[in-house]
PDB file of C-alpha atoms in Angstrom:
ATOM      1  CA  UNK K  19     -92.798  88.601 -96.325  1.00  0.00           C
ATOM      2  CA  UNK K  20     -91.490  86.088 -98.894  1.00  0.00           C
ATOM      3  CA  UNK K  21     -88.362  88.205 -99.420  1.00  0.00           C
ATOM      4  CA  UNK K  22     -87.794  88.373 -95.693  1.00  0.00           C
ATOM      5  CA  UNK K  23     -88.148  84.596 -95.311  1.00  0.00           C
ATOM      6  CA  UNK K  24     -85.845  83.938 -98.318  1.00  0.00           C
ATOM      7  CA  UNK K  25     -83.189  86.238 -96.865  1.00  0.00           C
ATOM      8  CA  UNK K  26     -83.488  84.676 -93.420  1.00  0.00           C
ATOM      9  CA  UNK K  27     -83.297  81.144 -94.854  1.00  0.00           C
ATOM     10  CA  UNK K  28     -80.199  82.065 -96.870  1.00  0.00           C
ATOM     11  CA  UNK K  29     -78.537  83.442 -93.770  1.00  0.00           C
ATOM     12  CA  UNK K  30     -79.611  80.493 -91.536  1.00  0.00           C
ATOM     13  CA  UNK K  31     -78.397  77.796 -93.867  1.00  0.00           C
ATOM     14  CA  UNK K  32     -75.179  79.359 -95.182  1.00  0.00           C
ATOM     15  CA  UNK K  33     -72.010  77.260 -94.823  1.00  0.00           C
ATOM     16  CA  UNK K  34     -70.727  77.607 -91.214  1.00  0.00           C
ATOM     17  CA  UNK K  35     -67.201  78.504 -92.333  1.00  0.00           C
ATOM     18  CA  UNK K  36     -68.510  81.286 -94.582  1.00  0.00           C
ATOM     19  CA  UNK K  37     -70.680  82.644 -91.820  1.00  0.00           C
ATOM     20  CA  UNK K  38     -67.853  82.574 -89.315  1.00  0.00           C
ATOM     21  CA  UNK K  39     -65.612  84.549 -91.701  1.00  0.00           C
ATOM     22  CA  UNK K  40     -68.141  87.377 -92.177  1.00  0.00           C
ATOM     23  CA  UNK K  41     -69.809  89.784 -89.855  1.00  0.00           C
ATOM     24  CA  UNK K  42     -73.275  88.858 -88.624  1.00  0.00           C
ATOM     25  CA  UNK K  43     -75.835  90.322 -91.070  1.00  0.00           C
ATOM     26  CA  UNK K  44     -78.729  92.357 -89.685  1.00  0.00           C
ATOM     27  CA  UNK K  45     -82.216  91.714 -90.754  1.00  0.00           C
ATOM     28  CA  UNK K  46     -84.454  94.752 -90.860  1.00  0.00           C
ATOM     29  CA  UNK K  47     -88.014  94.107 -89.773  1.00  0.00           C
ATOM     30  CA  UNK K  48     -90.342  96.896 -90.721  1.00  0.00           C
ATOM     31  CA  UNK K  49     -94.099  96.655 -90.283  1.00  0.00           C
ATOM     32  CA  UNK K  50     -96.712  99.043 -91.537  1.00  0.00           C
ATOM     33  CA  UNK K  51     -99.764  97.656 -89.849  1.00  0.00           C
ATOM     34  CA  UNK K  52    -102.141 100.221 -91.308  1.00  0.00           C
ATOM     35  CA  UNK K  53    -104.862 101.946 -89.402  1.00  0.00           C
ATOM     36  CA  UNK K  54    -107.367  99.939 -87.401  1.00  0.00           C
ATOM     37  CA  UNK K  55    -110.922 100.462 -88.638  1.00  0.00           C
ATOM     38  CA  UNK K  56    -113.087 101.851 -85.853  1.00  0.00           C
ATOM     39  CA  UNK K  57    -116.436 100.513 -87.028  1.00  0.00           C
ATOM     40  CA  UNK K  58    -115.248  97.018 -88.041  1.00  0.00           C
ATOM     41  CA  UNK K  59    -115.431  93.969 -85.886  1.00  0.00           C
ATOM     42  CA  UNK K  60    -112.211  93.066 -84.063  1.00  0.00           C
ATOM     43  CA  UNK K  61    -110.006  90.667 -86.094  1.00  0.00           C
ATOM     44  CA  UNK K  62    -110.217  86.987 -85.064  1.00  0.00           C
ATOM     45  CA  UNK K  63    -106.669  85.868 -84.171  1.00  0.00           C
ATOM     46  CA  UNK K  64    -107.670  82.177 -83.923  1.00  0.00           C
ATOM     47  CA  UNK K  65    -105.472  80.040 -86.163  1.00  0.00           C
ATOM     48  CA  UNK K  66    -101.860  79.091 -86.994  1.00  0.00           C
ATOM     49  CA  UNK K  67     -99.233  81.738 -87.546  1.00  0.00           C
ATOM     50  CA  UNK K  68     -95.753  81.358 -89.036  1.00  0.00           C
ATOM     51  CA  UNK K  69     -93.260  83.615 -87.201  1.00  0.00           C
ATOM     52  CA  UNK K  70     -89.766  84.860 -87.597  1.00  0.00           C
ATOM     53  CA  UNK K  71     -87.842  86.270 -84.633  1.00  0.00           C
ATOM     54  CA  UNK K  72     -84.273  87.558 -84.861  1.00  0.00           C
ATOM     55  CA  UNK K  73     -82.501  87.247 -81.498  1.00  0.00           C
ATOM     56  CA  UNK K  74     -78.932  88.532 -81.622  1.00  0.00           C
ATOM     57  CA  UNK K  75     -78.955  88.526 -85.415  1.00  0.00           C
ATOM     58  CA  UNK K  76     -79.849  84.834 -85.779  1.00  0.00           C
ATOM     59  CA  UNK K  77     -83.135  84.028 -87.525  1.00  0.00           C
ATOM     60  CA  UNK K  78     -85.530  81.852 -85.487  1.00  0.00           C
ATOM     61  CA  UNK K  79     -88.603  80.423 -87.184  1.00  0.00           C
ATOM     62  CA  UNK K  80     -91.544  78.670 -85.680  1.00  0.00           C
ATOM     63  CA  UNK K  81     -95.306  78.135 -85.471  1.00  0.00           C
ATOM     64  CA  UNK K  82     -97.680  80.006 -83.175  1.00  0.00           C
ATOM     65  CA  UNK K  83    -101.147  78.633 -82.545  1.00  0.00           C
ATOM     66  CA  UNK K  84    -103.748  80.960 -81.093  1.00  0.00           C
ATOM     67  CA  UNK K  85    -107.162  79.726 -79.957  1.00  0.00           C
ATOM     68  CA  UNK K  86    -109.974  80.603 -77.553  1.00  0.00           C
ATOM     69  CA  UNK K  87    -110.179  79.592 -73.958  1.00  0.00           C
ATOM     70  CA  UNK K  88    -113.690  80.842 -73.141  1.00  0.00           C
ATOM     71  CA  UNK K  89    -113.786  84.423 -74.432  1.00  0.00           C
ATOM     72  CA  UNK K  90    -110.038  84.938 -74.035  1.00  0.00           C
ATOM     73  CA  UNK K  91    -107.142  83.960 -76.305  1.00  0.00           C
ATOM     74  CA  UNK K  92    -104.397  81.522 -75.426  1.00  0.00           C
ATOM     75  CA  UNK K  93    -102.146  79.161 -77.257  1.00  0.00           C
ATOM     76  CA  UNK K  94     -98.635  77.920 -77.873  1.00  0.00           C
ATOM     77  CA  UNK K  95     -95.461  79.017 -79.544  1.00  0.00           C
ATOM     78  CA  UNK K  96     -93.201  76.368 -81.078  1.00  0.00           C
ATOM     79  CA  UNK K  97     -89.827  77.680 -82.225  1.00  0.00           C
ATOM     80  CA  UNK K  98     -87.997  75.291 -84.571  1.00  0.00           C
ATOM     81  CA  UNK K  99     -84.882  75.119 -82.323  1.00  0.00           C
ATOM     82  CA  UNK K 100     -86.469  74.804 -78.882  1.00  0.00           C
ATOM     83  CA  UNK K 101     -89.427  73.228 -77.081  1.00  0.00           C
ATOM     84  CA  UNK K 102     -92.942  74.690 -77.313  1.00  0.00           C
ATOM     85  CA  UNK K 103     -93.993  77.317 -74.763  1.00  0.00           C
ATOM     86  CA  UNK K 104     -97.416  78.513 -73.616  1.00  0.00           C
ATOM     87  CA  UNK K 105     -99.025  81.779 -74.737  1.00  0.00           C
ATOM     88  CA  UNK K 106    -100.548  82.717 -71.340  1.00  0.00           C
ATOM     89  CA  UNK K 107    -102.153  85.938 -72.439  1.00  0.00           C
ATOM     90  CA  UNK K 108    -103.013  87.539 -75.756  1.00  0.00           C
ATOM     91  CA  UNK K 109    -104.591  91.014 -75.715  1.00  0.00           C
ATOM     92  CA  UNK K 110    -105.751  92.973 -78.750  1.00  0.00           C
ATOM     93  CA  UNK K 111    -106.693  96.641 -78.331  1.00  0.00           C
ATOM     94  CA  UNK K 112    -107.451  98.288 -81.698  1.00  0.00           C
ATOM     95  CA  UNK K 113    -104.472  97.159 -83.800  1.00  0.00           C
ATOM     96  CA  UNK K 114    -102.091  96.912 -80.831  1.00  0.00           C
ATOM     97  CA  UNK K 115    -101.328  93.318 -79.729  1.00  0.00           C
ATOM     98  CA  UNK K 116     -99.672  92.222 -76.500  1.00  0.00           C
ATOM     99  CA  UNK K 117     -98.732  88.587 -75.713  1.00  0.00           C
ATOM    100  CA  UNK K 118     -97.211  87.000 -72.636  1.00  0.00           C
ATOM    101  CA  UNK K 119     -95.246  83.823 -73.220  1.00  0.00           C
ATOM    102  CA  UNK K 120     -94.400  81.592 -70.273  1.00  0.00           C
ATOM    103  CA  UNK K 121     -90.784  80.457 -70.185  1.00  0.00           C
ATOM    104  CA  UNK K 122     -88.685  78.668 -67.601  1.00  0.00           C
ATOM    105  CA  UNK K 123     -86.653  81.811 -66.915  1.00  0.00           C
ATOM    106  CA  UNK K 124     -89.704  84.128 -66.671  1.00  0.00           C
ATOM    107  CA  UNK K 125     -92.232  85.773 -68.899  1.00  0.00           C
ATOM    108  CA  UNK K 126     -91.293  86.820 -72.411  1.00  0.00           C
ATOM    109  CA  UNK K 127     -93.406  89.684 -73.835  1.00  0.00           C
ATOM    110  CA  UNK K 128     -94.413  90.610 -77.357  1.00  0.00           C
ATOM    111  CA  UNK K 129     -95.710  94.060 -78.184  1.00  0.00           C
ATOM    112  CA  UNK K 130     -96.648  94.961 -81.693  1.00  0.00           C
ATOM    113  CA  UNK K 131     -99.189  95.951 -84.258  1.00  0.00           C
ATOM    114  CA  UNK K 132    -101.704  93.877 -86.210  1.00  0.00           C
ATOM    115  CA  UNK K 133    -102.339  94.565 -89.882  1.00  0.00           C
ATOM    116  CA  UNK K 134    -105.664  96.086 -90.869  1.00  0.00           C
ATOM    117  CA  UNK K 135    -106.692  92.672 -92.359  1.00  0.00           C
ATOM    118  CA  UNK K 136    -105.700  90.945 -89.133  1.00  0.00           C
ATOM    119  CA  UNK K 137    -103.335  88.483 -90.890  1.00  0.00           C
ATOM    120  CA  UNK K 138     -99.907  89.948 -90.110  1.00  0.00           C
ATOM    121  CA  UNK K 139     -98.300  91.157 -86.878  1.00  0.00           C
ATOM    122  CA  UNK K 140     -95.039  92.899 -86.331  1.00  0.00           C
ATOM    123  CA  UNK K 141     -93.325  94.052 -83.185  1.00  0.00           C
ATOM    124  CA  UNK K 142     -90.758  93.522 -80.491  1.00  0.00           C
ATOM    125  CA  UNK K 143     -90.048  90.576 -78.195  1.00  0.00           C
ATOM    126  CA  UNK K 144     -88.688  91.498 -74.731  1.00  0.00           C
ATOM    127  CA  UNK K 145     -86.926  88.708 -72.862  1.00  0.00           C
ATOM    128  CA  UNK K 146     -86.871  88.398 -69.100  1.00  0.00           C
ATOM    129  CA  UNK K 147     -83.363  89.922 -69.006  1.00  0.00           C
ATOM    130  CA  UNK K 148     -84.469  93.003 -70.930  1.00  0.00           C
ATOM    131  CA  UNK K 149     -83.060  92.120 -74.358  1.00  0.00           C
ATOM    132  CA  UNK K 150     -85.321  93.062 -77.210  1.00  0.00           C
ATOM    133  CA  UNK K 151     -85.590  91.535 -80.705  1.00  0.00           C
ATOM    134  CA  UNK K 152     -87.828  92.071 -83.753  1.00  0.00           C
ATOM    135  CA  UNK K 153     -90.533  89.551 -84.583  1.00  0.00           C
ATOM    136  CA  UNK K 154     -93.039  89.187 -87.437  1.00  0.00           C
ATOM    137  CA  UNK K 155     -95.862  86.645 -87.812  1.00  0.00           C
ATOM    138  CA  UNK K 156     -98.175  85.853 -90.716  1.00  0.00           C
ATOM    139  CA  UNK K 157    -101.454  83.999 -90.280  1.00  0.00           C
ATOM    140  CA  UNK K 158    -101.818  80.850 -92.330  1.00  0.00           C
ATOM    141  CA  UNK K 159    -104.903  80.786 -94.587  1.00  0.00           C
ATOM    142  CA  UNK K 160    -107.641  78.527 -93.255  1.00  0.00           C
ATOM    143  CA  UNK K 161    -111.205  77.677 -94.260  1.00  0.00           C
ATOM    144  CA  UNK K 162    -112.139  77.093 -90.559  1.00  0.00           C
ATOM    145  CA  UNK K 163    -114.009  80.042 -89.034  1.00  0.00           C
ATOM    146  CA  UNK K 164    -114.292  80.126 -85.275  1.00  0.00           C
ATOM    147  CA  UNK K 165    -116.987  82.053 -83.507  1.00  0.00           C
ATOM    148  CA  UNK K 166    -116.119  85.781 -83.156  1.00  0.00           C
ATOM    149  CA  UNK K 167    -114.659  86.737 -79.773  1.00  0.00           C
ATOM    150  CA  UNK K 168    -117.588  89.052 -79.005  1.00  0.00           C
ATOM    151  CA  UNK K 169    -119.974  86.032 -79.212  1.00  0.00           C
ATOM    152  CA  UNK K 170    -117.989  83.729 -76.967  1.00  0.00           C
ATOM    153  CA  UNK K 171    -119.198  82.964 -73.420  1.00  0.00           C
ATOM    154  CA  UNK K 172    -117.063  84.066 -70.490  1.00  0.00           C
TER     155      UNK K 172
END
């Protein structure tokens, strides 16, 4: 992940003239989420996540915050270059994760995989117009432990 962030930062902050003179680099996002453990408790997604999305070859960083609303997940997504948006729905089934992000133009979807430890996700963002882009997110370490989803009241 550090190599990916270093590469993305180098591309994002390169001199504009140098960038204009060269073809847009592609950033490969590959995620091996590992197998979900059947007997283990579902990972707790509550917390702050750093993310990197690459729309049209341009790195876009930000912070995603996921929390509980009753027994369900919700939250916000704050890209560095734009205003925050609402995570309307976050669904975890095994190690498959699906998120619905509300935007002015319509819903933006994320479909991906969660790592076996529950601290890394990788997948594809689908915009309202049908364009798709890779995205990765890594959970920030925290000492706060929220109540497990299974124990939350509906």
